Amino acid sequence: NAGVTQTPKFQVLKTGQSMTLQCAQDMNHEYMSWYRQDPGMGLRLIHYSVGAGITDQGEVPNGYNVSRSTTEDFPLRLLSAAPSQTSVYFCASSHTGRWETQYFGPGTRLLVL
Amino acid sequence: AQKVTQAQTEISVVEKEDVTLDCVYETRDTTYYLFWYKQPPSGELVFLIRRNSFDEQNEISGRYSWNFQKSTSSFNFTITASQVVDSAVYFCALSEAGEYGNKLVFGAGTILRVKS
């Protein structure tokens, strides 16, 4: 198993550009989530999903869209990037999302100029 | 709302010293889970331990041990005989029930520097 994979590893955007961060898992996990990590603030939940077609907001959802059409993939979309979205983004997954350990992907470092 | 506080922003120790990383949490839930993750300089997040709110037994895994005290809402992490490879950022996290599934609430992290 490859576990949780994320692409790209690093991306530079200009303000106002859009892009999609990709996340995939091959463990047949129902639960997937996106976090952002900023210095001194730990990780904060952006959105999560408990299965195809079911998503919910986390602590910092503004500026981000998600959808879940397959069990394997959970892309994160930035519709109009802003410098405040400069961060490291982590995707995570777990079997069902009920009290289970979440396993994280390697992260995507995003710089918005 | 749930909250996790890691009051120690950065700790520096010399190799072979013991070090304790503090974690204090706030929750109104009676059922919850606590986690510790390690983030080495390479950047990935490595799961260390998961503990549920009904199990207050201390846990030991090699040089690592965890002390869970519900009375003080603390879940502290001790590394015995620290090594340079222990240098990392350590995060404590609390599982919070969301509408469809659980959400992790993280502390700000503690940077541990172990010097040789």
Coordinates of N, CA and C in Angstrom, one line a residue:
Chain A
N1 N 0.8 -1.2 0.0 CA 0.0 0.0 0.0 C 0.9 1.3 0.0
A2 N 0.5 2.2 -0.8 CA 1.2 3.5 -0.8 C 0.8 4.4 0.3
G3 N -0.4 4.1 1.0 CA -0.9 4.9 2.1 C -1.6 6.1 1.5
V4 N -1.3 7.3 2.1 CA -1.9 8.5 1.7 C -0.8 9.3 0.9
T5 N -1.2 9.6 -0.3 CA -0.3 10.4 -1.2 C -0.9 11.7 -1.5
Q6 N 0.0 12.7 -1.7 CA -0.4 14.1 -2.0 C 0.4 14.6 -3.1
T7 N -0.2 15.3 -4.0 CA 0.5 16.0 -5.1 C -0.1 17.4 -5.3
P8 N 0.7 18.4 -5.6 CA 2.2 18.3 -5.7 C 2.8 18.4 -4.4
K9 N 4.1 18.3 -4.3 CA 4.9 18.5 -3.1 C 5.0 20.0 -2.7
F10 N 5.2 20.8 -3.8 CA 5.4 22.2 -3.6 C 4.8 22.9 -4.8
Q11 N 4.2 24.1 -4.5 CA 3.5 24.9 -5.5 C 3.6 26.4 -5.2
V12 N 3.9 27.1 -6.2 CA 3.9 28.6 -6.1 C 2.7 29.1 -6.9
L13 N 1.9 30.0 -6.3 CA 0.8 30.6 -7.0 C 0.8 32.1 -6.9
K14 N 0.2 32.7 -7.9 CA 0.0 34.2 -7.7 C -1.4 34.4 -7.2
T15 N -1.5 35.5 -6.5 CA -2.8 35.9 -5.9 C -3.9 35.9 -7.0
G16 N -5.0 35.2 -6.7 CA -6.1 35.1 -7.6 C -6.2 33.9 -8.4
Q17 N -5.0 33.2 -8.5 CA -5.0 31.9 -9.3 C -5.8 30.8 -8.5
S18 N -6.2 29.8 -9.3 CA -6.9 28.7 -8.7 C -6.0 27.5 -8.9
M19 N -6.2 26.5 -8.0 CA -5.5 25.2 -8.1 C -6.2 24.2 -7.3
T20 N -5.9 22.9 -7.5 CA -6.4 21.8 -6.8 C -5.2 21.0 -6.2
L21 N -5.3 20.8 -4.9 CA -4.3 19.9 -4.2 C -5.0 18.5 -4.2
Q22 N -4.1 17.6 -4.7 CA -4.6 16.2 -4.8 C -4.3 15.4 -3.6
C23 N -5.2 14.5 -3.2 CA -5.0 13.6 -2.1 C -5.6 12.2 -2.5
A24 N -4.9 11.2 -2.3 CA -5.4 9.9 -2.6 C -5.0 8.9 -1.6
Q25 N -5.8 7.9 -1.3 CA -5.4 6.8 -0.4 C -5.9 5.5 -1.0
D26 N -5.1 4.4 -0.7 CA -5.4 3.1 -1.3 C -5.7 2.1 -0.2
M27 N -6.2 2.6 0.9 CA -6.5 1.7 2.1 C -8.0 1.5 2.2
N28 N -8.8 1.9 1.3 CA -10.2 1.8 1.4 C -10.8 2.5 2.6
H29 N -10.2 3.6 3.0 CA -10.7 4.4 4.1 C -11.9 5.2 3.8
E30 N -12.9 5.2 4.6 CA -14.0 6.1 4.4 C -13.8 7.5 4.7
Y31 N -13.0 7.8 5.8 CA -12.8 9.1 6.3 C -11.5 9.7 5.7
M32 N -11.7 10.9 5.2 CA -10.5 11.7 4.7 C -10.7 13.1 5.1
S33 N -9.5 13.8 5.3 CA -9.6 15.2 5.8 C -8.4 16.0 5.3
W34 N -8.6 17.3 5.4 CA -7.5 18.2 5.0 C -7.3 19.2 6.2
Y35 N -6.0 19.4 6.5 CA -5.5 20.3 7.5 C -4.5 21.3 6.9
R36 N -4.4 22.4 7.5 CA -3.3 23.3 7.2 C -2.4 23.5 8.4
Q37 N -1.2 23.7 8.2 CA -0.2 23.9 9.3 C 0.5 25.2 9.1
D38 N 0.3 26.0 10.1 CA 1.0 27.3 10.1 C 1.8 27.5 11.3
P39 N 2.9 28.2 11.2 CA 3.9 28.3 12.4 C 3.2 28.7 13.7
G40 N 3.4 28.0 14.7 CA 2.9 28.4 16.0 C 1.4 28.1 16.2
M41 N 0.8 27.4 15.3 CA -0.7 27.2 15.4 C -1.0 25.7 15.2
G42 N -0.1 24.9 15.2 CA -0.4 23.5 15.0 C -1.1 23.2 13.7
L43 N -1.9 22.2 13.6 CA -2.7 21.9 12.4 C -4.2 22.2 12.7
R44 N -4.8 22.8 11.7 CA -6.2 23.1 11.8 C -7.0 22.5 10.6
L45 N -8.1 21.9 11.0 CA -8.9 21.2 10.1 C -9.7 22.1 9.1
I46 N -9.6 21.8 7.8 CA -10.2 22.6 6.8 C -11.6 22.0 6.4
H47 N -11.6 20.8 5.9 CA -12.8 20.1 5.6 C -12.5 18.6 5.8
Y48 N -13.6 17.8 6.0 CA -13.4 16.4 6.1 C -14.6 15.7 5.4
S49 N -14.4 14.4 5.1 CA -15.4 13.6 4.4 C -15.5 12.2 5.0
V50 N -16.7 11.7 5.1 CA -16.9 10.4 5.7 C -17.3 9.4 4.6
G51 N -17.2 9.8 3.4 CA -17.6 8.9 2.3 C -17.9 9.7 1.1
A52 N -18.1 9.0 0.0 CA -18.5 9.6 -1.3 C -19.7 10.5 -1.1
G53 N -19.7 11.7 -1.5 CA -20.8 12.6 -1.4 C -21.1 13.2 -0.1
I54 N -20.3 12.9 0.9 CA -20.5 13.5 2.3 C -19.3 14.2 2.7
T55 N -19.4 15.6 2.9 CA -18.3 16.4 3.4 C -18.9 17.3 4.4
D56 N -18.0 17.9 5.2 CA -18.4 18.8 6.3 C -17.2 19.8 6.5
Q57 N -17.5 20.9 7.1 CA -16.5 21.9 7.3 C -15.8 21.7 8.6
G58 N -14.5 22.1 8.6 CA -13.8 22.1 9.8 C -13.7 23.5 10.4
E59 N -12.5 23.8 11.0 CA -12.3 25.0 11.7 C -12.1 26.2 10.8
V60 N -11.4 26.0 9.7 CA -11.0 27.1 8.8 C -11.4 26.8 7.3
P61 N -12.7 26.7 7.0 CA -13.1 26.2 5.6 C -13.1 27.3 4.6
N62 N -13.1 28.6 5.0 CA -13.3 29.7 4.0 C -12.1 29.7 3.0
G63 N -12.5 29.8 1.7 CA -11.6 29.9 0.7 C -11.2 28.6 0.0
Y64 N -11.8 27.5 0.6 CA -11.5 26.2 0.1 C -12.8 25.4 -0.2
N65 N -12.7 24.6 -1.3 CA -13.9 23.7 -1.6 C -13.4 22.3 -1.7
V66 N -14.3 21.4 -1.3 CA -14.0 20.0 -1.5 C -15.2 19.3 -2.1
S67 N -14.9 18.1 -2.6 CA -16.0 17.2 -3.0 C -15.4 15.8 -2.9
R68 N -16.2 14.8 -2.8 CA -15.7 13.4 -2.7 C -16.6 12.6 -3.6
S69 N -16.0 12.3 -4.8 CA -16.8 11.4 -5.7 C -16.4 10.0 -5.7
T70 N -15.2 9.7 -5.1 CA -14.7 8.3 -5.0 C -14.2 8.1 -3.6
T71 N -14.1 6.9 -3.2 CA -13.5 6.6 -1.9 C -12.1 7.0 -1.8
E72 N -11.4 6.8 -2.9 CA -9.9 7.0 -2.9 C -9.4 8.4 -2.9
D73 N -10.2 9.3 -3.5 CA -9.7 10.7 -3.7 C -10.5 11.8 -3.0
F74 N -9.7 12.8 -2.5 CA -10.4 13.9 -1.8 C -9.6 15.2 -2.1
P75 N -9.9 15.8 -3.3 CA -9.1 17.0 -3.7 C -9.6 18.2 -2.9
L76 N -8.6 19.1 -2.7 CA -8.9 20.4 -2.1 C -8.7 21.5 -3.1
R77 N -9.7 22.3 -3.3 CA -9.7 23.4 -4.3 C -9.6 24.7 -3.7
L78 N -8.6 25.5 -4.2 CA -8.5 26.9 -3.9 C -9.0 27.7 -5.1
L79 N -10.1 28.4 -5.0 CA -10.8 29.0 -6.1 C -10.1 30.3 -6.5
S80 N -9.6 31.0 -5.5 CA -8.9 32.3 -5.8 C -7.9 32.5 -4.7
A81 N -6.7 32.1 -4.9 CA -5.6 32.0 -3.9 C -5.3 33.4 -3.3
A82 N -5.1 33.4 -2.0 CA -4.7 34.6 -1.3 C -3.4 34.3 -0.5
P83 N -2.6 35.4 -0.3 CA -1.4 35.2 0.5 C -1.6 34.5 1.8
S84 N -2.8 34.7 2.4 CA -3.1 34.1 3.7 C -3.2 32.6 3.6
Q85 N -3.3 32.1 2.4 CA -3.4 30.6 2.2 C -2.0 30.0 2.0
T86 N -1.0 30.8 2.1 CA 0.4 30.2 2.2 C 0.5 29.4 3.4
S87 N 0.8 28.1 3.2 CA 0.8 27.1 4.3 C 1.3 25.8 3.9
V88 N 1.4 24.9 4.8 CA 1.6 23.5 4.4 C 0.3 22.7 4.6
Y89 N -0.1 22.0 3.6 CA -1.4 21.3 3.7 C -1.1 19.8 3.8
F90 N -1.9 19.2 4.8 CA -1.8 17.8 5.0 C -3.2 17.2 4.8
C91 N -3.1 16.0 4.1 CA -4.3 15.2 3.9 C -4.2 14.0 4.9
A92 N -5.3 13.5 5.4 CA -5.2 12.4 6.3 C -6.4 11.5 6.1
S93 N -6.3 10.2 6.5 CA -7.4 9.3 6.3 C -7.4 8.3 7.5
S94 N -8.6 7.8 7.7 CA -8.8 6.7 8.7 C -9.9 5.8 8.2
H95 N -10.1 4.7 8.8 CA -11.1 3.7 8.3 C -12.5 4.3 8.3
T96 N -13.0 4.7 9.5 CA -14.3 5.2 9.5 C -14.5 6.6 10.1
G97 N -13.4 7.1 10.7 CA -13.5 8.5 11.3 C -14.1 8.5 12.7
R98 N -14.5 7.4 13.2 CA -15.0 7.4 14.6 C -13.9 6.9 15.6
W99 N -13.3 7.9 16.1 CA -12.3 7.7 17.2 C -11.0 7.0 16.7
E100 N -10.9 6.8 15.4 CA -9.7 6.1 14.9 C -8.5 7.0 14.7
T101 N -7.4 6.4 14.6 CA -6.2 7.2 14.3 C -6.2 7.6 12.9
Q102 N -5.9 8.9 12.6 CA -5.7 9.3 11.3 C -4.3 9.3 10.8
Y103 N -4.1 8.8 9.6 CA -2.7 8.7 9.1 C -2.6 9.8 8.0
F104 N -1.4 10.4 8.0 CA -1.2 11.6 7.2 C -0.4 11.4 6.0
G105 N -0.7 12.2 5.0 CA 0.2 12.2 3.8 C 1.4 13.0 4.0
P106 N 2.3 13.1 3.0 CA 3.6 13.8 3.2 C 3.5 15.4 3.2
G107 N 2.3 15.9 2.8 CA 2.1 17.3 2.8 C 2.4 18.0 1.5
T108 N 1.8 19.1 1.3 CA 2.0 20.0 0.1 C 2.3 21.4 0.6
R109 N 3.5 21.9 0.2 CA 3.9 23.3 0.6 C 3.4 24.2 -0.4
L110 N 2.6 25.2 0.0 CA 2.0 26.2 -1.0 C 2.4 27.6 -0.6
L111 N 2.9 28.3 -1.6 CA 3.3 29.7 -1.5 C 2.5 30.5 -2.4
V112 N 1.8 31.5 -1.8 CA 0.9 32.4 -2.6 C 1.6 33.8 -2.6
L113 N 1.9 34.2 -3.8 CA 2.6 35.5 -3.9 C 1.6 36.7 -4.2
Chain B
A1 N -16.1 24.8 23.1 CA -15.3 24.1 22.0 C -14.1 23.5 22.7
Q2 N -13.7 22.4 22.0 CA -12.5 21.7 22.5 C -11.2 22.5 22.3
K3 N -10.3 22.3 23.2 CA -9.0 23.1 23.1 C -7.9 22.2 23.6
V4 N -6.7 22.3 23.0 CA -5.5 21.6 23.4 C -4.4 22.7 23.6
T5 N -3.8 22.6 24.8 CA -2.7 23.6 25.1 C -1.4 22.9 25.3
Q6 N -0.4 23.3 24.5 CA 0.9 22.8 24.8 C 1.7 24.0 25.1
A7 N 1.9 24.2 26.4 CA 2.5 25.5 26.9 C 3.9 25.7 26.5
Q8 N 4.6 24.6 26.4 CA 6.1 24.6 26.1 C 6.2 24.8 24.6
T9 N 6.7 26.0 24.2 CA 6.9 26.2 22.7 C 8.1 25.5 22.2
E10 N 9.2 25.5 23.0 CA 10.4 24.9 22.6 C 11.2 24.4 23.9
I11 N 11.8 23.2 23.7 CA 12.6 22.6 24.8 C 13.9 22.2 24.3
S12 N 15.0 22.5 24.9 CA 16.3 22.0 24.5 C 16.9 21.2 25.7
V13 N 17.4 20.0 25.3 CA 18.0 19.1 26.3 C 19.3 18.6 25.7
V14 N 20.1 18.0 26.6 CA 21.3 17.4 26.1 C 21.0 15.9 26.1
E15 N 21.6 15.2 25.1 CA 21.4 13.8 24.9 C 21.5 13.1 26.2
K16 N 20.6 12.1 26.4 CA 20.5 11.2 27.6 C 19.7 11.8 28.7
E17 N 19.3 13.1 28.6 CA 18.4 13.6 29.6 C 17.0 13.1 29.4
D18 N 16.2 13.1 30.4 CA 14.8 12.8 30.3 C 14.1 14.1 30.0
V19 N 13.0 14.0 29.3 CA 12.2 15.3 29.0 C 10.7 14.9 29.0
T20 N 10.0 15.8 29.5 CA 8.5 15.7 29.5 C 7.8 16.8 28.8
L21 N 7.0 16.4 27.8 CA 6.2 17.4 27.1 C 4.8 17.4 27.6
D22 N 4.3 18.6 27.9 CA 3.0 18.8 28.6 C 1.9 19.0 27.6
C23 N 0.7 18.4 27.9 CA -0.4 18.6 27.1 C -1.6 18.7 28.0
V24 N -2.4 19.8 27.9 CA -3.6 20.0 28.7 C -4.7 20.3 27.7
Y25 N -5.9 19.6 28.0 CA -7.0 19.7 27.1 C -8.2 20.2 27.8
E26 N -9.2 20.7 27.0 CA -10.5 21.1 27.5 C -11.5 20.4 26.6
T27 N -12.5 19.8 27.2 CA -13.6 19.2 26.4 C -14.8 19.0 27.4
R28 N -16.0 19.0 26.8 CA -17.2 18.8 27.6 C -17.7 17.3 27.3
D29 N -17.0 16.7 26.3 CA -17.4 15.3 26.0 C -17.0 14.3 27.1
T30 N -17.8 13.3 27.3 CA -17.3 12.3 28.3 C -16.5 11.2 27.6
T31 N -16.8 11.0 26.3 CA -16.0 10.1 25.5 C -15.1 10.9 24.5
Y32 N -13.9 10.7 24.6 CA -13.0 11.4 23.7 C -11.7 10.6 23.6
Y33 N -10.9 10.9 22.6 CA -9.6 10.3 22.4 C -8.5 11.3 22.4
L34 N -7.3 11.0 22.8 CA -6.2 11.8 22.8 C -5.1 11.2 22.0
F35 N -4.3 12.0 21.3 CA -3.3 11.5 20.4 C -2.0 12.3 20.6
W36 N -0.9 11.6 20.3 CA 0.4 12.3 20.1 C 0.9 12.0 18.7
Y37 N 1.4 13.0 18.1 CA 2.1 12.8 16.8 C 3.5 13.5 16.8
K38 N 4.4 12.9 16.1 CA 5.7 13.5 16.0 C 6.0 14.0 14.5
Q39 N 6.6 15.2 14.4 CA 6.9 15.7 13.1 C 8.4 16.0 13.1
P40 N 9.2 15.0 12.5 CA 10.6 15.2 12.4 C 10.9 16.3 11.4
P41 N 12.2 16.7 11.3 CA 12.6 17.7 10.4 C 12.2 17.5 8.9
S42 N 12.0 16.2 8.5 CA 11.6 15.9 7.2 C 10.2 16.3 6.9
G43 N 9.4 16.5 7.9 CA 8.1 17.1 7.7 C 6.9 16.2 7.8
E44 N 7.1 14.9 7.8 CA 5.9 14.1 7.8 C 5.4 14.0 9.2
L45 N 4.1 13.6 9.4 CA 3.5 13.4 10.7 C 3.5 11.9 11.0
V46 N 4.0 11.6 12.2 CA 4.1 10.2 12.6 C 3.3 10.0 13.8
F47 N 2.4 9.0 13.7 CA 1.5 8.7 14.8 C 2.3 8.0 15.9
L48 N 2.1 8.4 17.2 CA 2.8 7.8 18.3 C 1.8 7.0 19.2
I49 N 0.7 7.6 19.6 CA -0.2 6.9 20.5 C -1.6 7.5 20.4
R50 N -2.6 6.6 20.7 CA -4.0 7.0 20.9 C -4.4 6.5 22.2
R51 N -5.2 7.3 23.0 CA -5.7 6.9 24.3 C -7.1 7.4 24.5
N52 N -8.0 6.5 24.9 CA -9.4 6.9 25.1 C -9.6 7.4 26.5
S53 N -10.7 8.1 26.7 CA -11.0 8.8 28.0 C -11.3 7.8 29.1
F54 N -11.5 6.6 28.8 CA -11.9 5.6 29.9 C -10.7 4.8 30.4
D55 N -9.5 5.0 29.7 CA -8.4 4.2 30.1 C -7.3 5.2 30.6
E56 N -7.2 5.2 31.9 CA -6.2 6.1 32.5 C -4.9 5.4 32.9
Q57 N -4.7 4.2 32.4 CA -3.4 3.5 32.7 C -2.3 4.2 31.9
N58 N -1.2 4.4 32.6 CA 0.0 4.9 31.9 C 0.5 3.9 30.9
E59 N 1.1 4.4 29.8 CA 1.6 3.5 28.8 C 3.0 3.8 28.5
I60 N 3.8 2.7 28.3 CA 5.2 2.8 28.1 C 5.5 2.0 26.8
S61 N 6.3 2.6 25.9 CA 6.7 2.0 24.7 C 8.2 2.3 24.5
G62 N 9.0 1.4 24.9 CA 10.5 1.7 24.8 C 10.9 2.9 25.7
R63 N 11.4 3.9 25.1 CA 11.9 5.1 25.8 C 10.7 6.1 26.0
Y64 N 9.6 5.8 25.4 CA 8.5 6.7 25.5 C 7.5 6.3 26.5
S65 N 6.9 7.2 27.2 CA 5.8 6.9 28.2 C 4.9 8.0 28.2
W66 N 3.6 7.7 28.5 CA 2.5 8.7 28.5 C 1.8 8.6 29.8
N67 N 1.5 9.8 30.4 CA 0.8 9.9 31.6 C -0.5 10.6 31.4
F68 N -1.6 9.9 31.5 CA -3.0 10.4 31.3 C -3.6 10.7 32.6
Q69 N -4.0 11.9 33.0 CA -4.7 12.2 34.2 C -5.9 13.0 33.9
K70 N -7.0 12.3 34.0 CA -8.3 12.9 33.8 C -8.6 14.0 34.7
S71 N -8.2 13.9 36.0 CA -8.5 14.9 37.0 C -7.9 16.2 36.7
T72 N -6.8 16.2 36.0 CA -6.1 17.5 35.6 C -6.2 17.8 34.1
S73 N -7.0 16.9 33.4 CA -7.1 17.1 32.0 C -5.7 17.2 31.3
S74 N -4.9 16.3 31.6 CA -3.5 16.3 31.1 C -3.2 15.0 30.5
F75 N -2.3 15.0 29.4 CA -1.9 13.8 28.8 C -0.4 14.1 28.4
N76 N 0.5 13.9 29.4 CA 1.9 14.3 29.2 C 2.7 13.1 28.6
F77 N 3.7 13.5 27.9 CA 4.6 12.6 27.1 C 6.0 12.7 27.6
T78 N 6.6 11.6 28.0 CA 8.0 11.6 28.5 C 8.9 10.8 27.7
I79 N 10.0 11.4 27.3 CA 11.1 10.6 26.6 C 12.2 10.4 27.6
T80 N 12.5 9.1 27.8 CA 13.6 8.8 28.7 C 14.9 8.7 27.9
A81 N 16.0 9.2 28.5 CA 17.3 9.0 27.8 C 17.2 9.5 26.4
S82 N 16.9 10.8 26.2 CA 16.7 11.4 24.9 C 17.9 11.2 24.0
Q83 N 17.5 11.1 22.7 CA 18.6 10.9 21.6 C 18.4 12.0 20.6
V84 N 19.4 12.3 19.9 CA 19.4 13.3 18.8 C 18.2 13.1 17.8
V85 N 17.9 11.8 17.6 CA 16.9 11.5 16.6 C 15.5 11.8 17.2
D86 N 15.4 12.1 18.4 CA 14.1 12.6 19.0 C 13.8 14.0 18.7
S87 N 14.8 14.7 18.2 CA 14.5 16.1 17.8 C 13.4 16.2 16.8
A88 N 12.4 17.0 17.1 CA 11.2 17.0 16.3 C 10.2 18.0 16.9
V89 N 9.1 18.2 16.2 CA 8.0 18.9 16.8 C 7.0 17.9 17.2
Y90 N 6.5 18.0 18.4 CA 5.5 17.0 18.9 C 4.2 17.7 19.1
F91 N 3.1 17.0 18.6 CA 1.8 17.6 18.7 C 0.9 16.7 19.5
C92 N 0.2 17.3 20.4 CA -0.9 16.6 21.1 C -2.2 17.0 20.4
A93 N -3.1 16.0 20.3 CA -4.4 16.3 19.7 C -5.6 15.6 20.4
L94 N -6.7 16.2 20.3 CA -8.0 15.7 20.9 C -9.0 15.4 19.8
S95 N -9.7 14.3 19.9 CA -10.7 14.0 18.9 C -12.0 14.5 19.4
E96 N -12.6 15.3 18.5 CA -13.9 16.0 18.8 C -15.0 15.4 17.9
A97 N -16.2 15.2 18.4 CA -17.2 14.6 17.6 C -17.8 15.7 16.6
G98 N -17.7 15.4 15.3 CA -18.3 16.3 14.4 C -19.7 15.8 13.9
E99 N -20.3 16.5 13.0 CA -21.7 16.1 12.6 C -21.7 14.7 11.9
Y100 N -20.6 14.5 11.1 CA -20.6 13.2 10.4 C -19.4 12.3 10.8
G101 N -18.5 12.8 11.5 CA -17.3 12.1 12.0 C -16.5 12.9 12.9
N102 N -15.5 12.3 13.4 CA -14.7 13.0 14.4 C -13.7 14.0 13.8
K103 N -13.3 15.0 14.5 CA -12.4 16.0 14.0 C -11.2 16.0 15.1
L104 N -10.0 16.2 14.6 CA -8.9 16.3 15.5 C -8.6 17.8 15.7
V105 N -8.5 18.1 17.0 CA -8.1 19.5 17.4 C -6.6 19.4 17.9
F106 N -5.7 20.1 17.3 CA -4.3 20.0 17.7 C -3.9 21.1 18.6
G107 N -2.9 20.8 19.4 CA -2.2 21.9 20.1 C -1.2 22.5 19.1
A108 N -0.6 23.6 19.6 CA 0.4 24.3 18.8 C 1.7 23.6 18.5
G109 N 1.9 22.6 19.3 CA 3.2 21.8 19.1 C 4.3 22.3 20.1
T110 N 5.2 21.4 20.4 CA 6.4 21.7 21.2 C 7.6 21.3 20.3
I111 N 8.5 22.2 20.1 CA 9.7 21.9 19.4 C 10.7 21.3 20.4
L112 N 11.2 20.1 20.2 CA 12.2 19.5 21.0 C 13.5 19.4 20.3
R113 N 14.5 20.0 20.9 CA 15.9 20.0 20.4 C 16.8 19.2 21.3
V114 N 17.3 18.1 20.8 CA 18.2 17.3 21.6 C 19.6 17.4 21.1
K115 N 20.5 17.9 21.9 CA 21.9 18.2 21.5 C 22.8 17.1 22.0
S116 N 23.8 16.8 21.1 CA 24.7 15.8 21.5 C 25.9 16.3 22.3

